[in-house]
PDB file of C-alpha atoms in Angstrom:
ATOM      1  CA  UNK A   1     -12.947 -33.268  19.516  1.00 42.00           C
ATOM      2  CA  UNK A   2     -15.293 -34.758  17.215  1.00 49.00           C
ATOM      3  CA  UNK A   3     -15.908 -31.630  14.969  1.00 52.00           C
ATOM      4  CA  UNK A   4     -11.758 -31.241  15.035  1.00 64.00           C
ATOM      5  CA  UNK A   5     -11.895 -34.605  13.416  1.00 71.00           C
ATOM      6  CA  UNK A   6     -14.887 -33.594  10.869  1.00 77.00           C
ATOM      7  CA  UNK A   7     -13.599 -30.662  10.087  1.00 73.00           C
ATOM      8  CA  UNK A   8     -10.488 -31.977   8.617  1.00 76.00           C
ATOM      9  CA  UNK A   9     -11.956 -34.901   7.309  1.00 81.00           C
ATOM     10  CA  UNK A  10     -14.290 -32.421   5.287  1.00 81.00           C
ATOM     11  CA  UNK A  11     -10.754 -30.210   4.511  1.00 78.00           C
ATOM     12  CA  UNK A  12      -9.078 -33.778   3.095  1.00 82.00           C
ATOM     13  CA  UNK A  13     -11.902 -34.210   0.800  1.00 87.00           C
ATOM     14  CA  UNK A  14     -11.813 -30.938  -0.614  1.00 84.00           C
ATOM     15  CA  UNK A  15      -7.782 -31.016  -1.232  1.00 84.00           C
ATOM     16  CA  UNK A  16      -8.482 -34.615  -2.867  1.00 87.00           C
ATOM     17  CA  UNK A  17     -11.439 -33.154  -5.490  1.00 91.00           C
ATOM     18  CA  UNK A  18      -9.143 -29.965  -6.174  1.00 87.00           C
ATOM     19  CA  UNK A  19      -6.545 -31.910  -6.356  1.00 85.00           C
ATOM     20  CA  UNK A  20      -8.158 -34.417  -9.091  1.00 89.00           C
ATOM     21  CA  UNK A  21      -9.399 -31.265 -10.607  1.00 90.00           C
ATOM     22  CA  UNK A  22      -5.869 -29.724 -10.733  1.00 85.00           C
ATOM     23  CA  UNK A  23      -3.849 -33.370 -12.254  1.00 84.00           C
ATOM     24  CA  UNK A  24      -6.723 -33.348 -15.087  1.00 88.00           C
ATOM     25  CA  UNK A  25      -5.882 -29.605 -15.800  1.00 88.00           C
ATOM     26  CA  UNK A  26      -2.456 -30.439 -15.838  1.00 83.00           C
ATOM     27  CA  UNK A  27      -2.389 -34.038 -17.970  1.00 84.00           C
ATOM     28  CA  UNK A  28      -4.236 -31.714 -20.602  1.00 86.00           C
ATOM     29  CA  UNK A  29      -1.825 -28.850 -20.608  1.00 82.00           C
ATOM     30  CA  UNK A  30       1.110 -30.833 -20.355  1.00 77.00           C
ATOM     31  CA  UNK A  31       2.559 -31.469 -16.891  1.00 74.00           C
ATOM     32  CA  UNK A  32       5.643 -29.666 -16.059  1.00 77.00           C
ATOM     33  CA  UNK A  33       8.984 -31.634 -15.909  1.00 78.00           C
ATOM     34  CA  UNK A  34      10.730 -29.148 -13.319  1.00 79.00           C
ATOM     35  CA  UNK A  35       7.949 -30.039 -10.560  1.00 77.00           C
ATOM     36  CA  UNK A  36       8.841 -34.082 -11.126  1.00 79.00           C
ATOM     37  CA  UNK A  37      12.489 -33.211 -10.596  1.00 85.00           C
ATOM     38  CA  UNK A  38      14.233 -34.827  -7.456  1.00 89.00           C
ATOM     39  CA  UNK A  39      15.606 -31.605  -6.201  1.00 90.00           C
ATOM     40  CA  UNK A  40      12.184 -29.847  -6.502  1.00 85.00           C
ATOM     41  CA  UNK A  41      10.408 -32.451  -4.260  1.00 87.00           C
ATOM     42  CA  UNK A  42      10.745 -31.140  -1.369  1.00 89.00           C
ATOM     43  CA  UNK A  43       9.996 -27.848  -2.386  1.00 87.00           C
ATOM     44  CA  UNK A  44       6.157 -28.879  -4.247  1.00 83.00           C
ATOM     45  CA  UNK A  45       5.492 -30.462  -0.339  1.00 86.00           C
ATOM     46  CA  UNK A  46       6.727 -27.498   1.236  1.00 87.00           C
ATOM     47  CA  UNK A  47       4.383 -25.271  -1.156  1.00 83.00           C
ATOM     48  CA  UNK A  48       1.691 -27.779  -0.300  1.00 81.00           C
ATOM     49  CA  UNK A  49       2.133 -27.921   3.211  1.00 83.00           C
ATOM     50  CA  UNK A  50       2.924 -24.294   4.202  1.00 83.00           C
ATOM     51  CA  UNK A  51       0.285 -22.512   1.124  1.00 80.00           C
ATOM     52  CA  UNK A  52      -2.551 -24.707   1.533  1.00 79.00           C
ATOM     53  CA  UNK A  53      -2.890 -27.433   4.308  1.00 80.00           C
ATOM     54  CA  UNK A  54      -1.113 -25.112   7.484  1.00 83.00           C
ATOM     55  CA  UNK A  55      -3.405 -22.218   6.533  1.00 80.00           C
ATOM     56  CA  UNK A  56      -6.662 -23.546   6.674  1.00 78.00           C
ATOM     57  CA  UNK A  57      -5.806 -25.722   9.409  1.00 80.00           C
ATOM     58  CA  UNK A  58      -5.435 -22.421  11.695  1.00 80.00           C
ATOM     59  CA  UNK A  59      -8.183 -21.283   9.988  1.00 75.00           C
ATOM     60  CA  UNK A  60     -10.607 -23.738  11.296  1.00 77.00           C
ATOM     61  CA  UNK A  61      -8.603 -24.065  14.511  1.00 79.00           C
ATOM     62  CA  UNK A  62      -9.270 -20.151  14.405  1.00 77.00           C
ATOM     63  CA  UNK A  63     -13.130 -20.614  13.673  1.00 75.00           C
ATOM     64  CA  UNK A  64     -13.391 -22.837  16.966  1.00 79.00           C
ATOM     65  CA  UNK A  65     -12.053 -20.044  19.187  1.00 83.00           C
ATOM     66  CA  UNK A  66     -13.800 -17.202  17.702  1.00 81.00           C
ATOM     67  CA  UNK A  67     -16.754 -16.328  15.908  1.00 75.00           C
ATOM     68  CA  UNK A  68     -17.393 -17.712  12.576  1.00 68.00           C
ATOM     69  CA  UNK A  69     -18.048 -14.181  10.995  1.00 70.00           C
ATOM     70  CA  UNK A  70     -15.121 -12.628  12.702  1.00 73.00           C
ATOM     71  CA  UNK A  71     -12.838 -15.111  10.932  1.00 72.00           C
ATOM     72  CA  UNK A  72     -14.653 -14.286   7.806  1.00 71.00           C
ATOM     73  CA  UNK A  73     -14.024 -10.865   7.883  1.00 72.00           C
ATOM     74  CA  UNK A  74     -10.058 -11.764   9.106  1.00 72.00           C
ATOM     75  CA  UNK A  75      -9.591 -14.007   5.877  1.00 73.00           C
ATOM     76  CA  UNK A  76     -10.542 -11.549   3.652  1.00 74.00           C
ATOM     77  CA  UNK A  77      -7.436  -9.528   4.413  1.00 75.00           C
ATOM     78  CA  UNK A  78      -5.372 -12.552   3.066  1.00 75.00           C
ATOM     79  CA  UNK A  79      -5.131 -10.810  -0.940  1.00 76.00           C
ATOM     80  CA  UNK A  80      -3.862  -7.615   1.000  1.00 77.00           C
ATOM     81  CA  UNK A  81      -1.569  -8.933   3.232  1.00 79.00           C
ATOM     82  CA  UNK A  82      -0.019 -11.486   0.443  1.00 78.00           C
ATOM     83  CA  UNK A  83       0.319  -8.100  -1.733  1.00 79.00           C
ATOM     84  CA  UNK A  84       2.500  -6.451   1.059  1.00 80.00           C
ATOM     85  CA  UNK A  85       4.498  -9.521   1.527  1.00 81.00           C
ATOM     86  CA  UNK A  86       5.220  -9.811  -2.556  1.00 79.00           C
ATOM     87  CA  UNK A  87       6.218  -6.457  -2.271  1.00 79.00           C
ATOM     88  CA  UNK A  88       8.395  -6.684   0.867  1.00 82.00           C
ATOM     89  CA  UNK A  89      10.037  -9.725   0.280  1.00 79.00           C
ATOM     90  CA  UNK A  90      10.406 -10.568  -3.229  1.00 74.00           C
ATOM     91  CA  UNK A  91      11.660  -7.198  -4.305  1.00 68.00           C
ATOM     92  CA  UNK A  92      10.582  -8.062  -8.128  1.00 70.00           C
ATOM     93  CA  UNK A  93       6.839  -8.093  -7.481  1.00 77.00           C
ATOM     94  CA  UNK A  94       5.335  -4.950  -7.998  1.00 82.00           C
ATOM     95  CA  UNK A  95       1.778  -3.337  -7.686  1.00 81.00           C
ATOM     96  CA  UNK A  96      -0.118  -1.085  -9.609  1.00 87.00           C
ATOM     97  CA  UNK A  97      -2.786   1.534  -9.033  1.00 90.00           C
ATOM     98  CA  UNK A  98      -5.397  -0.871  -9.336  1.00 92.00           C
ATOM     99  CA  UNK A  99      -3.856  -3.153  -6.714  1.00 85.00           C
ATOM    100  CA  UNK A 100      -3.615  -0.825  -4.350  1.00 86.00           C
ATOM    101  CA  UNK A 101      -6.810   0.846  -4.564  1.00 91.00           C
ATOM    102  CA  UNK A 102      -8.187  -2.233  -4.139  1.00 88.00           C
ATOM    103  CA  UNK A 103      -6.551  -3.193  -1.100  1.00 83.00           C
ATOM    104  CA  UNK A 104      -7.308  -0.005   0.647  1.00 88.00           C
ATOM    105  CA  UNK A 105     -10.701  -0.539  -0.119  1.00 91.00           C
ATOM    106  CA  UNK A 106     -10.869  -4.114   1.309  1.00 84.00           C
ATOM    107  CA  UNK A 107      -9.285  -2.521   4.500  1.00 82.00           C
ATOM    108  CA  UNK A 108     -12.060   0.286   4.588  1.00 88.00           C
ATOM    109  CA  UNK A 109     -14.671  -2.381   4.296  1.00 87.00           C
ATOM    110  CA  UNK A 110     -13.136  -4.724   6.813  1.00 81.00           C
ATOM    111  CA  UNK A 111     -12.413  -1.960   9.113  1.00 80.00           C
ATOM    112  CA  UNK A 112     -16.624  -0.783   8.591  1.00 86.00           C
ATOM    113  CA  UNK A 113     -17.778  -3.846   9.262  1.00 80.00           C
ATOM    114  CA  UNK A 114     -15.777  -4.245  12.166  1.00 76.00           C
ATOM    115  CA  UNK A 115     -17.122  -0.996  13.535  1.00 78.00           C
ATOM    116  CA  UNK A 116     -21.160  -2.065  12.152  1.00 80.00           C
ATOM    117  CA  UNK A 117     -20.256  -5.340  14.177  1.00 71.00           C
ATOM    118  CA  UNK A 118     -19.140  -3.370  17.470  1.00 68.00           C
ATOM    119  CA  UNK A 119     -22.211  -1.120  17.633  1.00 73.00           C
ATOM    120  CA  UNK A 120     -24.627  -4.410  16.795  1.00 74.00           C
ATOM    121  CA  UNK A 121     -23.207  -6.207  20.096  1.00 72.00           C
ATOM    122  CA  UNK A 122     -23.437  -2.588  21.774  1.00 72.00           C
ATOM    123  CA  UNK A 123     -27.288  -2.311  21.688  1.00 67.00           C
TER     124      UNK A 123
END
């Protein structure tokens, strides 16, 4: 229980630095009026909530159950899968060759390692 308790404690730092980080970016580019609108609210929490603090709470919830590297190797499929979704859902988002190729290549590697990882724990 006690490294549930670290583990977010060391999470809640993190999202307080970035998040210092991010409000001096922003008072020096100007910070954007349709963010600070009532109606939008709810909307910046649910962005904050469901982008940043849900993932990486299953992520280290994830961690505890499984190996460490395992996870690793699961999280790196995140820029592929959030690809797929742009393109399924929000019909406007588009990818190019570049995009691609590099997602099939991120699913090779993931999908070799998983293989180099199953013949390690083999012999």
């Amino acid at each position: 229980m006690s490294a549930t308790k670290e583990t977010i404690g060391v999470m809640l730092k993190v999202f307080a630095i970035a998040s210092l980080f991010w409000l001096a970016y922003q008072l020096t580019q100007g910070i954007l009026q349709i963010l600070l609108a009532p109606e939008n609210i709810p909307n910046v929490f649910y962005v904050g909530f469901a982008g940043n603090l849900l993932p990486y709470l299953l992520f280290f919830w994830c961690i505890q159950r499984v190996q460490a590297e395992r996870a690793a190797i699961a999280a790196t499929l995140e820029p592929v899968v959030a690809g797929v979704l742009a393109w399924v859902w929000f019909f406007g988002q588009t990818l190019n060759l570049m995009q691609i190729v590099g997602g099939f290549l991120i699913v090779v590697a993931i999908t070799w390692m998983q293989f180099q990882t199953a013949k390690e724990t083999q012999s």
